[in-house]
Each structure stands twice: as structure tokens, then as C-alpha cells.
XYZ file of C-alpha atoms in Angstrom:
432
model
C -0.416 36.960 -25.151
C -2.072 34.087 -27.050
C -2.396 30.714 -25.389
C 0.327 28.957 -27.397
C 2.811 31.743 -26.586
C 1.947 31.475 -22.927
C 2.516 27.724 -22.846
C 5.769 28.103 -24.797
C 7.041 30.683 -22.309
C 6.014 28.425 -19.425
C 8.049 25.584 -20.884
C 11.031 27.861 -21.544
C 11.065 29.163 -17.994
C 10.493 25.696 -16.555
C 13.560 24.336 -18.347
C 15.780 26.970 -16.720
C 14.742 26.134 -13.156
C 16.876 23.987 -10.825
C 15.593 20.454 -10.296
C 14.208 21.080 -6.801
C 12.298 24.180 -7.962
C 10.864 22.239 -10.903
C 9.508 19.599 -8.530
C 8.014 22.264 -6.285
C 6.502 24.098 -9.255
C 4.822 20.969 -10.566
C 3.220 20.396 -7.186
C 2.021 24.001 -7.002
C 0.639 23.942 -10.542
C -1.281 20.754 -9.839
C -2.740 22.379 -6.731
C -3.701 25.536 -8.651
C -5.331 23.450 -11.367
C -7.226 21.371 -8.809
C -8.462 24.490 -7.004
C -9.632 26.071 -10.262
C -11.427 22.904 -11.294
C -13.166 22.784 -7.923
C -14.126 26.459 -8.271
C -15.625 25.864 -11.724
C -17.605 22.897 -10.460
C -19.054 25.033 -7.667
C -20.260 27.630 -10.238
C -22.156 25.572 -12.860
C -23.698 28.641 -14.523
C -20.297 29.709 -15.803
C -19.138 27.642 -18.750
C -15.367 27.391 -18.831
C -13.095 26.426 -21.667
C -10.391 23.831 -21.470
C -8.031 26.748 -20.894
C -9.915 27.912 -17.821
C -11.417 31.036 -19.451
C -15.123 31.819 -19.854
C -17.017 30.518 -22.873
C -17.719 32.997 -25.645
C -20.468 31.214 -27.473
C -18.080 30.443 -30.352
C -17.946 26.812 -29.422
C -17.109 24.860 -26.331
C -13.456 24.899 -25.449
C -12.414 27.965 -27.471
C -10.387 30.628 -25.659
C -11.969 34.031 -25.238
C -10.770 36.561 -27.801
C -10.519 40.295 -27.259
C -9.002 41.906 -30.319
C -6.004 39.581 -30.275
C -5.017 40.480 -26.719
C -6.502 37.554 -24.868
C -6.092 37.489 -21.093
C -7.181 33.861 -20.881
C -5.737 31.519 -18.308
C -3.619 28.514 -19.191
C -4.333 24.849 -18.731
C -2.389 25.268 -15.478
C -5.058 27.690 -14.286
C -2.738 30.719 -14.293
C -2.258 33.782 -16.488
C 1.447 34.515 -16.830
C 0.888 38.297 -16.993
C -1.077 38.203 -13.764
C 2.017 37.170 -11.809
C 4.918 39.673 -11.920
C 8.348 38.076 -11.605
C 9.146 37.446 -7.953
C 5.534 37.792 -6.883
C 4.691 35.426 -4.009
C 1.643 34.325 -5.997
C 3.631 33.558 -9.138
C 4.064 29.877 -9.936
C 7.665 30.782 -10.792
C 8.382 32.473 -7.469
C 10.883 30.655 -5.249
C 8.926 28.873 -2.541
C 10.042 26.709 0.386
C 10.897 23.392 -1.229
C 8.946 20.374 -0.073
C 10.981 17.192 -0.219
C 8.445 14.435 -0.720
C 9.938 11.023 0.140
C 10.651 8.924 -2.938
C 8.104 6.189 -2.200
C 5.365 8.429 -0.874
C 5.496 11.329 -3.329
C 2.400 13.503 -3.065
C 0.252 10.796 -1.486
C -1.350 11.626 1.837
C 0.732 9.903 4.473
C -2.255 8.155 6.074
C -3.289 6.850 2.642
C 0.199 5.462 2.090
C 0.251 3.519 5.356
C -3.295 2.281 4.880
C -2.673 1.043 1.333
C 0.755 -0.476 2.053
C -0.145 -2.167 5.316
C 1.084 -5.725 5.027
C 3.764 -4.923 2.452
C 7.160 -6.577 2.878
C 8.809 -3.210 3.506
C 6.638 -2.437 6.530
C 6.690 -5.909 8.086
C 9.150 -4.901 10.832
C 7.770 -1.373 11.234
C 6.971 -0.866 14.900
C 7.207 2.911 15.217
C 6.614 4.909 12.008
C 2.971 5.928 11.855
C 1.170 8.701 9.944
C 1.288 10.965 13.012
C 5.013 10.387 13.618
C 6.243 10.173 10.020
C 7.383 13.818 9.834
C 9.502 13.287 12.948
C 11.341 10.388 11.292
C 11.716 12.318 8.031
C 13.584 15.005 9.980
C 15.664 12.362 11.755
C 16.767 10.654 8.540
C 17.439 14.016 6.871
C 20.049 14.636 9.576
C 21.931 11.553 8.370
C 22.911 13.496 5.264
C 25.426 15.354 7.439
C 27.427 12.091 7.608
C 27.345 11.659 3.830
C 29.915 12.911 1.335
C 29.040 15.978 -0.713
C 27.857 14.152 -3.823
C 25.933 15.940 -6.557
C 22.883 13.995 -7.706
C 20.284 15.196 -10.194
C 17.279 13.181 -11.323
C 18.306 14.023 -14.879
C 21.187 11.579 -14.364
C 18.698 8.734 -14.614
C 19.107 8.827 -18.394
C 22.704 7.658 -17.886
C 21.749 4.628 -15.814
C 22.169 2.032 -18.572
C 24.335 4.036 -20.957
C 27.233 1.568 -20.750
C 25.107 -1.563 -20.406
C 24.484 -4.043 -23.182
C 20.826 -4.709 -24.085
C 21.106 -8.048 -22.268
C 22.520 -6.449 -19.116
C 19.921 -3.692 -19.158
C 17.159 -6.253 -19.541
C 18.567 -8.296 -16.664
C 18.668 -5.320 -14.294
C 15.214 -4.111 -15.297
C 13.772 -7.562 -14.597
C 15.487 -7.649 -11.185
C 14.218 -4.152 -10.333
C 10.685 -5.193 -11.274
C 10.792 -8.392 -9.187
C 12.094 -6.573 -6.124
C 9.533 -3.796 -6.559
C 6.744 -6.380 -6.747
C 8.028 -7.999 -3.556
C 8.489 -4.709 -1.713
C 5.295 -2.709 -2.332
C 1.628 -3.582 -2.844
C 0.572 -0.765 -5.186
C 1.799 -0.376 -8.746
C 2.419 3.383 -8.754
C 4.710 3.000 -5.735
C 6.450 0.065 -7.355
C 7.191 2.318 -10.313
C 8.586 4.990 -7.983
C 10.807 2.366 -6.384
C 12.043 1.173 -9.785
C 12.822 4.769 -10.732
C 14.846 5.233 -7.533
C 16.737 1.973 -8.128
C 17.468 3.122 -11.671
C 18.864 6.424 -10.392
C 21.071 4.593 -7.877
C 22.264 2.347 -10.702
C 23.863 5.341 -12.469
C 26.882 4.769 -10.244
C 26.456 1.196 -9.017
C 26.062 -0.343 -12.498
C 24.955 -3.573 -10.833
C 22.542 -4.734 -8.171
C 22.435 -6.629 -4.909
C 19.165 -7.208 -3.083
C 20.641 -5.867 0.152
C 21.091 -2.527 -1.577
C 17.440 -2.731 -2.582
C 16.443 -3.190 1.068
C 18.359 -0.058 2.062
C 16.971 1.909 -0.885
C 13.396 0.983 0.011
C 13.845 1.922 3.667
C 15.437 5.294 2.865
C 12.729 5.981 0.272
C 10.183 6.206 3.076
C 11.899 9.368 4.315
C 14.166 10.888 1.635
C 13.583 12.170 -1.883
C 15.132 10.168 -4.711
C 18.249 12.313 -5.071
C 19.078 11.998 -1.376
C 18.466 8.250 -1.389
C 20.982 7.957 -4.238
C 23.367 10.249 -2.359
C 23.399 7.919 0.662
C 23.686 4.770 -1.471
C 26.561 6.237 -3.508
C 28.346 7.333 -0.335
C 28.107 3.827 1.107
C 29.238 2.353 -2.210
C 32.287 4.617 -2.361
C 33.355 4.458 1.268
C 31.826 2.059 3.800
C 30.458 -0.730 1.591
C 32.846 -0.906 -1.354
C 31.900 -3.872 -3.529
C 28.822 -4.708 -1.432
C 26.204 -3.693 -4.003
C 27.509 -5.824 -6.864
C 25.792 -9.005 -7.957
C 28.790 -11.071 -6.808
C 29.331 -8.694 -3.835
C 33.028 -9.559 -3.587
C 33.677 -6.727 -1.133
C 31.059 -8.098 1.230
C 32.108 -11.747 0.834
C 35.675 -10.738 1.679
C 34.472 -8.870 4.779
C 32.360 -11.860 5.834
C 35.604 -13.857 5.978
C 37.152 -11.122 8.107
C 34.136 -11.305 10.403
C 34.454 -15.090 10.665
C 38.099 -14.732 11.686
C 37.131 -12.170 14.328
C 34.395 -14.201 15.975
C 36.629 -17.302 15.837
C 38.992 -15.328 18.082
C 36.337 -13.689 20.271
C 34.126 -16.780 20.654
C 36.210 -19.911 20.000
C 33.754 -22.347 21.615
C 30.831 -20.980 19.626
C 32.867 -21.073 16.427
C 33.745 -24.736 17.037
C 30.044 -25.503 17.581
C 29.084 -23.749 14.342
C 31.796 -25.502 12.373
C 30.584 -28.879 13.623
C 27.369 -28.001 11.801
C 29.182 -27.000 8.594
C 28.924 -23.257 9.309
C 32.345 -21.861 8.456
C 34.133 -19.012 6.672
C 32.694 -20.150 3.334
C 29.092 -19.590 4.375
C 29.262 -16.933 7.110
C 28.011 -14.564 4.421
C 24.678 -16.413 4.376
C 23.632 -14.942 7.717
C 25.786 -11.879 8.438
C 24.439 -10.395 5.194
C 21.404 -9.298 7.231
C 23.331 -6.652 9.160
C 26.146 -6.030 6.686
C 24.618 -5.501 3.226
C 21.028 -5.172 4.471
C 21.962 -2.837 7.358
C 19.337 -4.408 9.592
C 16.295 -3.899 7.348
C 14.160 -7.089 7.618
C 16.385 -8.167 10.528
C 15.372 -5.916 13.419
C 12.440 -3.625 14.300
C 12.476 -0.176 12.685
C 13.150 1.399 16.086
C 16.525 -0.367 16.075
C 17.158 0.080 12.340
C 17.216 3.856 12.888
C 19.784 3.520 15.677
C 21.904 0.977 13.795
C 21.873 2.910 10.521
C 22.944 6.113 12.238
C 25.756 4.334 14.107
C 27.033 2.804 10.859
C 27.038 6.181 9.095
C 28.725 7.842 12.052
C 31.371 5.187 12.785
C 31.841 3.600 9.370
C 32.223 -0.018 8.297
C 33.876 -1.021 11.588
C 30.485 -0.880 13.270
C 29.216 -3.793 11.135
C 31.866 -5.993 12.732
C 31.384 -4.618 16.246
C 27.654 -5.181 16.085
C 28.172 -8.691 14.732
C 30.407 -9.674 17.647
C 27.934 -8.192 20.132
C 25.063 -10.021 18.404
C 26.858 -13.376 18.710
C 27.760 -12.729 22.348
C 24.095 -12.074 23.113
C 22.997 -15.125 21.135
C 25.681 -17.556 22.324
C 23.560 -19.566 24.785
C 20.742 -20.057 22.261
C 23.213 -21.071 19.562
C 25.062 -23.575 21.746
C 21.756 -25.341 22.434
C 20.845 -25.570 18.741
C 21.325 -29.000 17.175
C 20.917 -28.456 13.431
C 22.232 -26.188 10.697
C 18.744 -24.931 9.862
C 18.044 -24.107 13.505
C 21.342 -22.231 13.789
C 20.693 -20.331 10.570
C 17.245 -19.168 11.687
C 18.656 -17.908 14.991
C 21.597 -16.117 13.388
C 19.310 -14.434 10.856
C 16.617 -13.667 13.474
C 14.011 -15.301 11.265
C 10.896 -17.278 12.052
C 11.470 -20.860 10.819
C 8.321 -20.776 8.673
C 7.972 -17.045 7.902
C 11.110 -15.105 7.017
C 9.351 -11.753 7.405
C 8.955 -12.319 11.154
C 11.529 -12.428 13.943
C 12.563 -15.672 15.606
C 9.876 -16.757 18.125
C 12.344 -18.472 20.431
C 14.346 -15.295 21.020
C 11.689 -12.742 21.929
C 8.542 -14.864 22.474
C 6.554 -12.599 20.186
C 7.226 -9.461 22.209
C 8.446 -6.530 20.111
C 9.151 -4.647 23.337
C 11.501 -7.405 24.541
C 13.172 -7.532 21.126
C 13.782 -3.776 21.105
C 15.214 -3.807 24.632
C 17.549 -6.679 23.742
C 18.759 -5.020 20.540
C 19.357 -1.738 22.362
C 21.584 -3.628 24.787
C 23.379 -5.313 21.863
C 23.955 -1.921 20.226
C 25.262 -0.417 23.458
C 27.700 -3.299 23.920
C 28.811 -3.077 20.291
C 30.363 0.345 20.878
C 32.775 -1.147 23.400
C 33.950 -4.058 21.214
C 37.691 -3.695 20.539
C 38.368 -4.985 17.031
C 42.123 -4.747 17.636
C 42.023 -7.042 20.648
C 43.697 -9.940 18.813
C 45.664 -7.941 16.246
C 45.444 -5.051 13.803
C 41.896 -5.109 12.415
C 42.650 -3.020 9.329
C 45.631 -5.194 8.440
C 43.448 -8.282 8.841
C 40.927 -6.759 6.461
C 43.615 -5.953 3.893
C 45.089 -9.460 4.158
C 41.728 -11.203 3.803
C 40.824 -9.029 0.813
C 44.076 -9.997 -0.934
C 43.545 -13.682 -0.124
C 39.987 -13.595 -1.432
C 41.016 -11.795 -4.610
C 43.631 -14.478 -5.255
C 41.045 -17.179 -4.559
C 38.662 -15.632 -7.097
C 41.433 -15.523 -9.704
C 42.163 -19.205 -9.109
C 38.475 -20.101 -9.354
C 38.073 -18.119 -12.571
C 41.099 -19.882 -14.042
C 39.689 -23.262 -13.046
C 36.357 -22.408 -14.678
C 38.166 -21.588 -17.923
C 40.008 -24.905 -17.745
C 36.754 -26.790 -17.196
C 35.154 -24.979 -20.125
C 38.080 -25.996 -22.340
C 37.789 -29.601 -21.156
C 34.073 -29.662 -21.999
C 34.779 -28.214 -25.440
C 37.448 -30.857 -26.077
C 35.068 -33.606 -24.966
C 32.434 -32.366 -27.402
C 35.036 -32.558 -30.151
C 35.882 -36.160 -29.251
C 32.262 -37.212 -29.654
C 31.558 -35.251 -32.826
C 29.516 -37.031 -35.530
C 31.260 -35.115 -38.277
C 33.474 -37.067 -40.663
C 37.238 -36.659 -40.314
């Protein structure tokens, strides 16, 4: 078989493989090529061609010829005829599939953590280390059992912007790039993150930064298709309307949450409202554990527990956790005397560094913070959302009220636009 025929057959067979086997094959071929290159370097007396065969003296880089029946190896370092179909050594044989996490890819795990130390994504990482990473990969993989059976193929990425105008596509691509630059330190990982966001966008067709936080966190442990599978599940079921730019589903739920904690904690609510913190701006702080699902809000040790509870119990757990969080925080909040001080406490943020937790809550001790959050999580499970009425009916009612409010606001915006247009006409310099 001549070299061009070999390569053509490789490509033909590659195109027929399932996506996961293609990924595995590419990894194996790179390894074979690297091993062959190393072998050639260790035997300098043997001159090899670019195809991996021995030189013939006809010129550097020419494949060896033997009466038209060349047995030369390919650029992949493998002779197709040398590997019978199904052979364990064949690059086309089915091998155990390795699921490299989307952000890490084929990088050595210790290299990843060394090069990304100090990145925004790892700021609250207290537990995932090179030695323990595989353990957490297995843990997060188990979350897929809570996720709907959704078919995701990386080939879908071509459909990401199919219905978007050039302006909308440009807007999303700029947002993806900015968030990638903020999230990771190294460019090749930023590009992986952008690719994962683009795959998720196939269904979302919009973007909210909270969804980016979740995507980045999951990308430490899941391959791109599984990250998209989790994001799409949340989008369809537990977080409907959360991952849109306007995030109307989340804003509506933030009003539900405000109504709940007004009933559970009336004195605290009155204190917050005295500092202009009401149903209109509750979204500004509960976004951390609603849309962001705790990423950049709590240590990774707690993010794992919170994420799993949310997948297992659904959207209700956002509200239960929020009530438990406020109950734990009530004394600190009642002593606060300014809106900015209240906001920093509610968001668990350092007043001068948003990547760090609030110093007045845990006194710099991650251990104390973890213990407190574990208690908050435990108490959250016992919160009865129906204590003051039917929770689901409240959610339906608030959603309808918010939808009507948005319609009224949109109508008012149209009226204002018409008024501006009429004013421009009144001051026109054109002759009558």
C-alpha cells in the first residue's frame, strides 16, 4: 500500500468512529508518534524519512520503495497492514476510553495546577490537588446519574451560532473571550474554555456569567460533552431562564426568595430594607448560590457538597440553603450599619478583594469556614419551604407577576422611545 493510500484509508476509518473513540485514537496516535520519534533519536545511525521509514539514499524524506509494495510506516508511526482489525495493538482497536477533563486535556495534572496556581478559578480551591484530582473526577462523574439522558456530541459545536446574527455572534464571542481571560492564566486553556462555552451555547443561545462559573468548575473534572450535558440539564429543569443575559427566570426566583426570608426572618428583612436592600435587589447577592451554585462563594470542599445536593433535590435546595445561610448570618447582619457592609457579608466577599471570603466571618480560617458551611448545609435540608404557604404556588405567582412587570416595562420603554423621536422632530432644522 502506498503512503497516500494508507493516509486516505486512515482518514476514512477515522470518520466512521464514534466521537469518544476518535478522541482516544488521537491520543494513542500522538503517543505512538512520540515514542517513534524518541526511538529514532536514540538511534542516530539510522536515517529516517518523514514517514518513519528508513532512508534509501534517494533523497532525505523519500519513502522506501520495494517494487511498488512499500511497507513504510505512516506519519502516525504505524503501518496499517501491521495491525489486523481488532488487534489490541491496532490504533483502530477499541480501547478503554480516557475522559480527559475539558480544561486539563492531555496536560499532566501537576503541570496544570502549577501553571494555573493563582487563577481566578482556583482561588477558593482548598482540596483538589494533583494527588487527589482523580478522586474528585470520579466523584463528579457520579453526578451524571442525576442528569437527564441528553445526547451531546462535540460535532454540535458547529451549530452554536447558526441562528445568531453576526452582531450577536460577535457579542457572545467577545464575552466568552473576556471570561476566559479572567478565569485561566494560560492561553491554550482559555481556548479550551471558550470551546466548552461555545458547545454549551448550542442550546443556551445566550450567556450569563454564573453559567460560566459553573462551566469552568465542571471543566476541571468532566469532558466537554458531559459539561454541556449538565449545563443543558440545569437549563431545562432546575435553572430555567437562569443562563440568559437578562436571567428573567433567576430574577423571578430571587423575588420568591425575598418573600420567603421576609416570612422566615421578619426582623432581619426589616433591617435590610432600612438599608435599601429589598425584593428589587435581592438578586445582587443571592446570585452567588443560585446562578453561580457556590463557585467563588464557598470553598471547593463545600461546592462539591452543595452542587450534589442541588442536583439531587432540585431547585428547591437553592431556597433552603439561602434561608439557612441567612439564619446563620443573622447576628452579623443585624450589627452591620451600611449597605456595602451588608452586601459584602451576604456575598461572603472580602471588602477589598472579591476573590477572598469575608474576613469578619471566618477570621481567615478555611477550616472554620468549612465547618460553618457544613452546618449550614445540614440545616438547609430541614428547612420547610411550605411553612407559610404553598411554595410552588408562590413561585408560579411570582413568575406571573414578574412577567407582567417586564411587559409593562417594555411598553414604557417603547413609549419613551416614541417621545424622544417626537422631541427630535420638534427641534428639527429642516424647513417645513
